[in-house]
CSV table of C-alpha atoms and ligand atoms in Angstrom, one decimal:
chain,number,residue,atom,x,y,z
B,158,MET,CA,55.8,128.0,98.3
B,159,LYS,CA,57.4,125.0,98.9
B,160,GLU,CA,60.0,124.5,102.2
B,161,GLN,CA,63.6,124.0,100.9
B,162,ASN,CA,65.5,121.9,103.4
B,163,TYR,CA,68.9,120.0,101.5
B,164,LEU,CA,70.5,119.5,105.9
B,165,ASP,CA,72.0,115.9,105.7
B,166,SER,CA,71.0,113.9,108.8
B,167,LEU,CA,74.0,112.1,108.8
B,168,VAL,CA,74.5,108.7,110.8
B,169,GLY,CA,77.3,105.7,109.7
B,170,VAL,CA,79.6,103.0,111.2
B,171,PHE,CA,82.9,103.5,112.1
B,172,GLY,CA,84.7,100.2,111.8
B,173,HIS,CA,88.4,99.5,109.7
B,174,PRO,CA,88.8,98.0,107.8
B,175,ALA,CA,85.2,99.8,107.0
B,176,ALA,CA,84.9,98.7,103.2
B,177,GLU,CA,83.4,96.2,103.5
B,178,ASN,CA,80.8,96.4,105.4
B,179,PRO,CA,77.2,96.1,103.7
B,180,GLY,CA,75.3,98.5,106.3
B,181,VAL,CA,75.2,101.1,103.7
B,182,VAL,CA,73.3,99.0,101.2
B,183,ILE,CA,70.3,97.8,103.8
B,184,GLN,CA,70.0,101.5,105.4
B,185,GLU,CA,69.6,103.5,103.3
B,186,ALA,CA,67.6,101.2,101.0
B,187,ALA,CA,65.2,101.3,104.6
B,188,PHE,CA,65.5,105.8,104.9
B,189,ARG,CA,64.0,105.5,101.1
B,190,ALA,CA,61.1,104.0,102.1
B,191,LEU,CA,61.0,105.5,105.0
B,192,GLY,CA,60.8,108.7,102.6
B,193,LEU,CA,63.6,110.3,104.4
B,194,ASN,CA,65.3,111.5,101.6
B,195,LEU,CA,67.7,113.3,103.1
B,196,TRP,CA,68.7,110.3,105.5
B,197,ARG,CA,72.9,109.7,104.7
B,198,PHE,CA,74.5,106.6,106.0
B,199,LEU,CA,78.7,106.5,105.4
B,200,THR,CA,81.1,104.3,105.8
B,201,ILE,CA,83.9,105.6,107.9
B,202,ASP,CA,87.2,104.1,107.8
B,203,VAL,CA,88.6,105.2,111.2
B,204,ASP,CA,92.3,104.2,112.7
B,205,PRO,CA,92.6,102.6,115.8
B,206,ASP,CA,94.0,105.7,117.0
B,207,LYS,CA,91.8,108.8,115.1
B,208,LEU,CA,88.4,106.3,117.6
B,209,GLU,CA,88.2,110.3,119.7
B,210,ASP,CA,89.4,112.4,116.5
B,211,ALA,CA,86.8,110.4,114.7
B,212,ILE,CA,83.5,111.0,117.7
B,213,LYS,CA,84.7,115.0,118.1
B,214,GLY,CA,84.3,114.7,114.0
B,215,LEU,CA,80.9,112.7,114.6
B,216,LYS,CA,80.1,115.8,116.7
B,217,ALA,CA,81.3,118.7,115.2
B,218,PHE,CA,78.2,118.1,112.3
B,219,LYS,CA,76.4,117.3,114.0
B,220,MET,CA,75.5,113.4,113.0
B,221,ARG,CA,72.8,112.0,114.8
B,222,GLY,CA,74.4,108.7,114.9
B,223,ILE,CA,77.5,105.6,113.9
B,224,ASN,CA,77.5,102.2,114.0
B,225,CYS,CA,80.5,101.0,116.3
B,226,THR,CA,82.6,98.2,114.7
B,227,ILE,CA,85.6,96.0,115.1
B,228,PRO,CA,88.0,97.4,116.3
B,229,HIS,CA,86.0,99.7,118.0
B,230,LYS,CA,83.6,98.2,119.8
B,231,ILE,CA,84.4,98.1,123.3
B,232,ASN,CA,87.1,101.0,122.9
B,233,VAL,CA,84.7,103.9,122.1
B,234,ILE,CA,82.9,103.6,125.7
B,235,PRO,CA,85.4,106.6,126.9
B,236,TYR,CA,84.1,108.7,124.7
B,237,LEU,CA,80.3,108.1,125.6
B,238,ASP,CA,77.5,109.3,128.0
B,239,GLU,CA,75.0,106.6,128.8
B,240,LEU,CA,74.8,103.5,128.6
B,241,SER,CA,71.8,101.0,128.1
B,242,GLU,CA,71.7,98.0,130.7
B,243,SER,CA,72.9,96.1,127.7
B,244,ALA,CA,75.2,97.6,126.4
B,245,ARG,CA,77.4,97.6,130.2
B,246,LEU,CA,76.3,94.7,131.0
B,247,ILE,CA,78.2,93.3,127.2
B,248,GLY,CA,80.9,95.7,127.7
B,249,ALA,CA,80.3,96.8,123.9
B,250,VAL,CA,78.8,99.4,122.1
B,251,ASN,CA,77.3,99.3,118.7
B,252,THR,CA,75.3,101.8,118.2
B,253,ILE,CA,75.8,105.3,119.5
B,254,VAL,CA,72.4,107.8,119.2
B,255,ASN,CA,74.0,111.8,119.1
B,256,ASN,CA,71.0,113.6,121.4
B,257,ASP,CA,71.9,117.4,121.1
B,258,GLY,CA,75.8,116.2,121.8
B,259,LYS,CA,75.3,113.7,124.6
B,260,LEU,CA,76.3,110.3,123.0
B,261,PHE,CA,74.2,107.5,123.7
B,262,GLY,CA,75.8,103.0,123.1
B,263,GLU,CA,73.6,100.7,122.6
B,264,ASN,CA,74.3,97.2,122.1
B,265,THR,CA,71.8,95.5,119.4
B,266,ASP,CA,73.2,92.8,118.2
B,267,GLY,CA,72.1,90.2,120.9
B,268,LYS,CA,68.9,91.8,120.1
B,269,GLY,CA,68.5,91.3,116.9
B,270,PHE,CA,69.8,87.7,117.1
B,271,MET,CA,67.8,87.3,119.8
B,272,GLU,CA,64.1,88.7,117.1
B,273,SER,CA,66.2,86.1,115.1
B,274,LEU,CA,65.6,83.4,117.5
B,275,GLN,CA,62.0,84.5,116.9
B,276,GLN,CA,61.2,84.5,114.0
B,277,ASN,CA,62.2,81.3,113.6
B,278,GLY,CA,59.7,80.0,116.4
B,279,VAL,CA,62.9,79.7,118.4
B,280,ASP,CA,62.4,80.4,122.6
B,281,PRO,CA,65.5,79.7,124.1
B,282,LYS,CA,63.7,79.4,127.8
B,283,GLY,CA,64.8,76.9,129.4
B,284,LYS,CA,67.3,75.4,126.2
B,285,LYS,CA,70.3,74.1,126.2
B,286,ILE,CA,73.0,76.3,124.4
B,287,VAL,CA,76.1,75.9,123.4
B,288,ILE,CA,78.1,79.3,121.5
B,289,LEU,CA,81.2,79.1,119.8
B,290,GLY,CA,83.5,81.7,120.6
B,291,ALA,CA,83.5,84.3,123.5
B,292,GLY,CA,84.3,87.4,121.2
B,293,GLY,CA,82.0,90.4,121.0
B,294,ALA,CA,78.8,88.9,119.2
B,295,ALA,CA,79.4,85.6,121.6
B,296,ARG,CA,79.0,88.1,124.8
B,297,ALA,CA,76.0,90.2,123.1
B,298,VAL,CA,74.0,86.7,121.6
B,299,SER,CA,74.6,85.1,125.2
B,300,VAL,CA,73.7,88.4,127.7
B,301,GLU,CA,71.2,88.6,126.5
B,302,LEU,CA,70.0,83.9,125.8
B,303,SER,CA,71.2,84.5,129.2
B,304,LEU,CA,68.7,87.6,129.9
B,305,ALA,CA,65.9,85.7,128.2
B,306,GLY,CA,65.9,82.9,130.4
B,307,ALA,CA,68.4,80.5,129.2
B,308,GLY,CA,68.7,77.2,131.1
B,309,SER,CA,72.6,76.5,130.1
B,310,ILE,CA,75.3,78.1,128.2
B,311,THR,CA,78.4,75.9,127.3
B,312,ILE,CA,80.9,78.7,125.9
B,313,VAL,CA,83.7,76.6,123.7
B,314,ASN,CA,86.7,79.0,123.0
B,315,ARG,CA,90.1,78.5,122.1
B,316,PRO,CA,92.6,78.7,125.0
B,317,GLU,CA,95.1,81.9,123.2
B,318,ASP,CA,92.6,84.5,125.1
B,319,ALA,CA,91.5,82.8,128.0
B,320,ALA,CA,90.8,86.3,129.9
B,321,LEU,CA,88.7,87.0,127.4
B,322,ALA,CA,86.7,83.7,128.1
B,323,LYS,CA,87.2,84.4,131.2
B,324,SER,CA,86.0,88.2,131.6
B,325,LEU,CA,82.7,86.2,129.5
B,326,MET,CA,82.2,83.4,131.6
B,327,GLU,CA,82.0,86.1,135.0
B,328,LEU,CA,80.1,87.9,133.3
B,329,LEU,CA,77.3,84.9,133.0
B,330,ASN,CA,77.7,83.7,136.1
B,331,LYS,CA,76.4,86.5,137.5
B,332,ILE,CA,73.5,87.1,135.7
B,333,MET,CA,72.6,82.8,135.5
B,334,LYS,CA,74.2,79.7,137.9
B,335,SER,CA,74.5,77.0,135.6
B,336,ASN,CA,77.1,77.9,132.7
B,337,SER,CA,80.4,75.7,131.7
B,338,PHE,CA,83.2,76.5,129.4
B,339,VAL,CA,85.2,73.6,127.1
B,340,THR,CA,88.7,74.6,125.7
B,341,TRP,CA,88.1,74.2,122.5
B,342,ASP,CA,91.9,72.8,121.5
B,343,HIS,CA,90.0,70.1,120.2
B,344,THR,CA,87.8,69.1,118.2
B,345,TYR,CA,84.0,69.8,120.0
B,346,GLN,CA,81.9,66.7,120.5
B,347,VAL,CA,78.2,69.0,121.0
B,348,PRO,CA,76.3,67.6,123.6
B,349,ALA,CA,73.1,65.0,122.6
B,350,ASP,CA,71.5,66.9,124.6
B,351,THR,CA,71.9,71.0,123.4
B,352,ASP,CA,68.8,71.9,122.6
B,353,ILE,CA,70.1,75.4,120.2
B,354,LEU,CA,74.1,75.3,118.8
B,355,VAL,CA,75.7,78.8,117.8
B,356,ASN,CA,78.1,79.8,115.6
B,357,ALA,CA,79.7,83.6,117.2
B,358,THR,CA,83.3,82.7,115.1
B,359,PRO,CA,84.1,84.6,112.5
B,360,ILE,CA,84.5,81.0,110.7
B,361,GLY,CA,82.9,80.9,107.2
B,362,LEU,CA,83.3,84.7,106.7
B,363,TYR,CA,83.7,85.6,103.9
B,364,PRO,CA,86.1,85.3,102.3
B,365,ASN,CA,87.3,82.4,104.1
B,366,VAL,CA,83.9,80.8,102.9
B,367,ASP,CA,84.9,77.0,103.0
B,368,GLU,CA,86.0,77.0,106.6
B,369,ILE,CA,83.7,74.7,109.1
B,370,PRO,CA,84.0,75.2,112.6
B,371,ASN,CA,86.6,71.9,114.1
B,372,ILE,CA,83.6,69.8,115.8
B,373,ASP,CA,82.3,66.5,115.1
B,374,LEU,CA,79.7,67.1,113.3
B,375,ASN,CA,78.3,63.9,113.1
B,376,THR,CA,77.3,64.9,117.0
B,377,ILE,CA,74.9,67.5,115.5
B,378,LEU,CA,71.4,66.1,115.9
B,379,PRO,CA,68.1,66.7,114.1
B,380,SER,CA,66.6,68.1,117.9
B,381,MET,CA,69.2,70.9,117.5
B,382,PHE,CA,68.3,74.2,116.3
B,383,VAL,CA,72.0,75.9,115.1
B,384,GLN,CA,72.2,79.4,114.0
B,385,ASP,CA,75.0,81.4,112.1
B,386,VAL,CA,76.4,84.6,113.4
B,387,ILE,CA,77.7,84.7,109.8
B,388,PRO,CA,75.7,87.4,107.5
B,389,ASN,CA,78.0,86.6,103.8
B,390,PRO,CA,77.7,84.7,103.2
B,391,ALA,CA,74.4,83.7,104.2
B,392,ILE,CA,74.8,80.2,104.2
B,393,THR,CA,78.0,78.5,105.5
B,394,PRO,CA,79.3,75.3,105.2
B,395,PHE,CA,78.5,74.9,108.6
B,396,LEU,CA,74.8,75.9,108.5
B,397,ARG,CA,75.1,73.1,105.5
B,398,ALA,CA,76.9,70.9,107.2
B,399,ALA,CA,73.9,71.3,109.7
B,400,GLU,CA,70.6,70.6,107.4
B,401,ALA,CA,72.9,67.6,106.2
B,402,ARG,CA,72.0,65.9,109.6
B,403,GLY,CA,68.8,67.4,109.7
B,404,ALA,CA,69.1,69.8,112.4
B,405,ARG,CA,67.2,73.3,112.0
B,406,TRP,CA,69.6,76.4,110.9
B,407,ASN,CA,69.1,79.9,110.7
B,408,THR,CA,71.6,82.3,108.7
B,409,GLY,CA,73.5,85.7,110.5
B,410,THR,CA,71.4,87.4,108.0
B,411,GLY,CA,68.5,87.8,110.5
B,412,MET,CA,70.2,89.1,113.0
B,413,LEU,CA,72.0,91.7,110.6
B,414,ILE,CA,68.8,92.5,109.4
B,415,ASN,CA,67.1,93.5,112.8
B,416,GLN,CA,69.6,95.5,114.8
B,417,ALA,CA,70.0,97.1,111.6
B,418,ALA,CA,66.4,98.2,111.5
B,419,ILE,CA,66.9,98.3,115.8
B,420,ASN,CA,69.7,101.1,114.9
B,421,ILE,CA,66.6,102.8,112.6
B,422,GLU,CA,64.3,103.1,114.9
B,423,LEU,CA,67.1,104.7,117.4
B,424,TRP,CA,68.3,107.4,115.3
B,425,THR,CA,64.8,108.2,113.4
B,426,GLY,CA,61.6,107.4,115.7
B,427,LEU,CA,60.5,105.5,112.4
B,428,LYS,CA,59.9,102.1,112.1
B,429,PRO,CA,61.6,100.8,108.2
B,430,ASP,CA,60.6,97.8,106.0
B,431,LYS,CA,62.9,95.2,107.1
B,432,LYS,CA,62.3,93.3,103.6
B,433,VAL,CA,62.9,96.4,101.5
B,434,MET,CA,66.7,95.4,103.7
B,435,LEU,CA,66.8,92.5,102.9
B,436,LYS,CA,65.5,92.5,98.8
B,437,ALA,CA,68.6,95.4,99.2
B,438,LEU,CA,70.9,93.2,101.5
B,439,GLN,CA,70.7,90.2,99.2
B,440,GLU,CA,70.8,92.7,95.8
B,441,ALA,CA,74.1,93.7,97.2
B,442,LEU,CA,75.8,90.3,97.9
B,443,SER,CA,74.3,88.3,95.0
T,1845,NDP,P1,85.8,88.8,117.6
T,1845,NDP,O1,87.0,89.4,117.4
T,1845,NDP,O2,85.2,90.4,118.8
T,1845,NDP,O3,85.4,87.1,118.4
T,1845,NDP,C1,85.9,86.3,117.9
T,1845,NDP,C2,86.0,85.0,118.2
T,1845,NDP,O4,85.7,83.3,117.1
T,1845,NDP,C3,86.8,84.8,119.1
T,1845,NDP,O5,86.0,84.0,120.7
T,1845,NDP,C4,87.7,84.0,118.9
T,1845,NDP,O6,88.8,83.2,119.6
T,1845,NDP,C5,86.9,82.7,118.2
T,1845,NDP,N1,87.6,82.4,116.9
T,1845,NDP,C6,88.4,83.5,115.6
T,1845,NDP,N2,88.2,82.8,115.4
T,1845,NDP,C7,88.8,81.6,115.7
T,1845,NDP,C8,89.0,80.0,114.5
T,1845,NDP,N3,89.6,79.6,113.6
T,1845,NDP,N4,88.2,78.5,115.3
T,1845,NDP,C9,88.5,79.4,116.7
T,1845,NDP,N5,87.4,80.3,116.9
T,1845,NDP,C10,87.8,81.9,116.6
T,1845,NDP,O7,84.7,89.1,117.0
T,1845,NDP,P2,83.3,89.1,116.5
T,1845,NDP,O8,82.5,88.2,118.3
T,1845,NDP,O9,82.7,90.4,117.4
T,1845,NDP,O10,82.6,88.9,115.7
T,1845,NDP,C11,82.5,87.4,115.1
T,1845,NDP,C12,81.5,86.6,114.3
T,1845,NDP,O11,80.8,88.3,114.8
T,1845,NDP,C13,82.1,88.2,113.0
T,1845,NDP,O12,82.2,86.6,111.3
T,1845,NDP,C14,80.9,89.0,112.3
T,1845,NDP,O13,81.1,89.0,111.4
T,1845,NDP,C15,79.4,88.0,113.0
T,1845,NDP,N6,78.8,89.2,113.3
T,1845,NDP,C16,77.6,89.5,112.9
T,1845,NDP,C17,76.7,89.9,113.3
T,1845,NDP,C18,75.0,89.9,112.4
T,1845,NDP,O14,74.9,91.0,112.2
T,1845,NDP,N7,75.1,88.7,112.1
T,1845,NDP,C19,77.0,90.8,114.7
T,1845,NDP,C20,78.3,91.1,114.4
T,1845,NDP,C21,79.0,90.2,114.5
T,1845,NDP,P3,89.8,83.4,120.2
T,1845,NDP,O15,89.2,84.3,121.6
T,1845,NDP,O16,90.6,82.2,120.4
T,1845,NDP,O17,90.4,84.9,119.4
């Protein structure tokens, strides 16, 4: 007799807001392609003061795991039993794995970013890198770049949140030597010897699709590789400007797909088909 099993395997995302998060589209496409027909990805809006309740709910429902996005990536850490090395260094968690009630926190944002660079034939070893922004994405990306042997990292950030940038610089200085910080209170001139230029701010993210970082666009050179972390829209005005100046460039889509694929592997033990995931995302955003 055919086995009867209707028990859902639950994963999802905690965010606030959460409605525009496209994780469900990517993840459920991957589950279907893997034949994981009982796996469900839930998009859950969790108010900041309800995070503890949400974690209790996750355990009560025996969810296999959850992604955390703004504003929960840092605040969730006290509720976890164990952290990966990257998550500990970055100080933020975007993926939780529930191992029979014990919660393991990982940060796959930077790993997804690194894979995306690799997919474009870019090796950060020894390279001079400029990162715009000092928030969660910048932190994940800069920690992974420095662990991968980047030559130097310059963080460019507005003066408003000096403590955030200071803590990032202290962290990077522990991992590597050649770091610098630029207070972003002017039109930034990208140094001519920059190899990789990264936008790790939300500038250009939907719905502010016409925004562009305050840099002198004429200082982007054909020798540079320009990377955006924005996944929606894929091609931002920043990337269009890079293309117009002859630089190679890459969207934030690869980073998003790669980190989602790592999450699926952590939860299910199976490698998903990234092409299926990308197609589902492109259809959802078109
Ligand atoms: P945070 O809020 O943690 O950090 C945002 C950073 O950008 C801060 O340093 C902030 O500076 C800076 N910033 C924001 N607006 C401006 C502006 N107008 N001018 C200059 N600087 C600005 O956000 P995250 O780091 O978590 O996310 C940043 C982006 O990365 C988001 O758009 C998100 O979608 C994207 N992302 C993409 C992923 C992917 O897989 N492709 C994964 C994770 C994130 P200040 O300190 O002054 O506020």
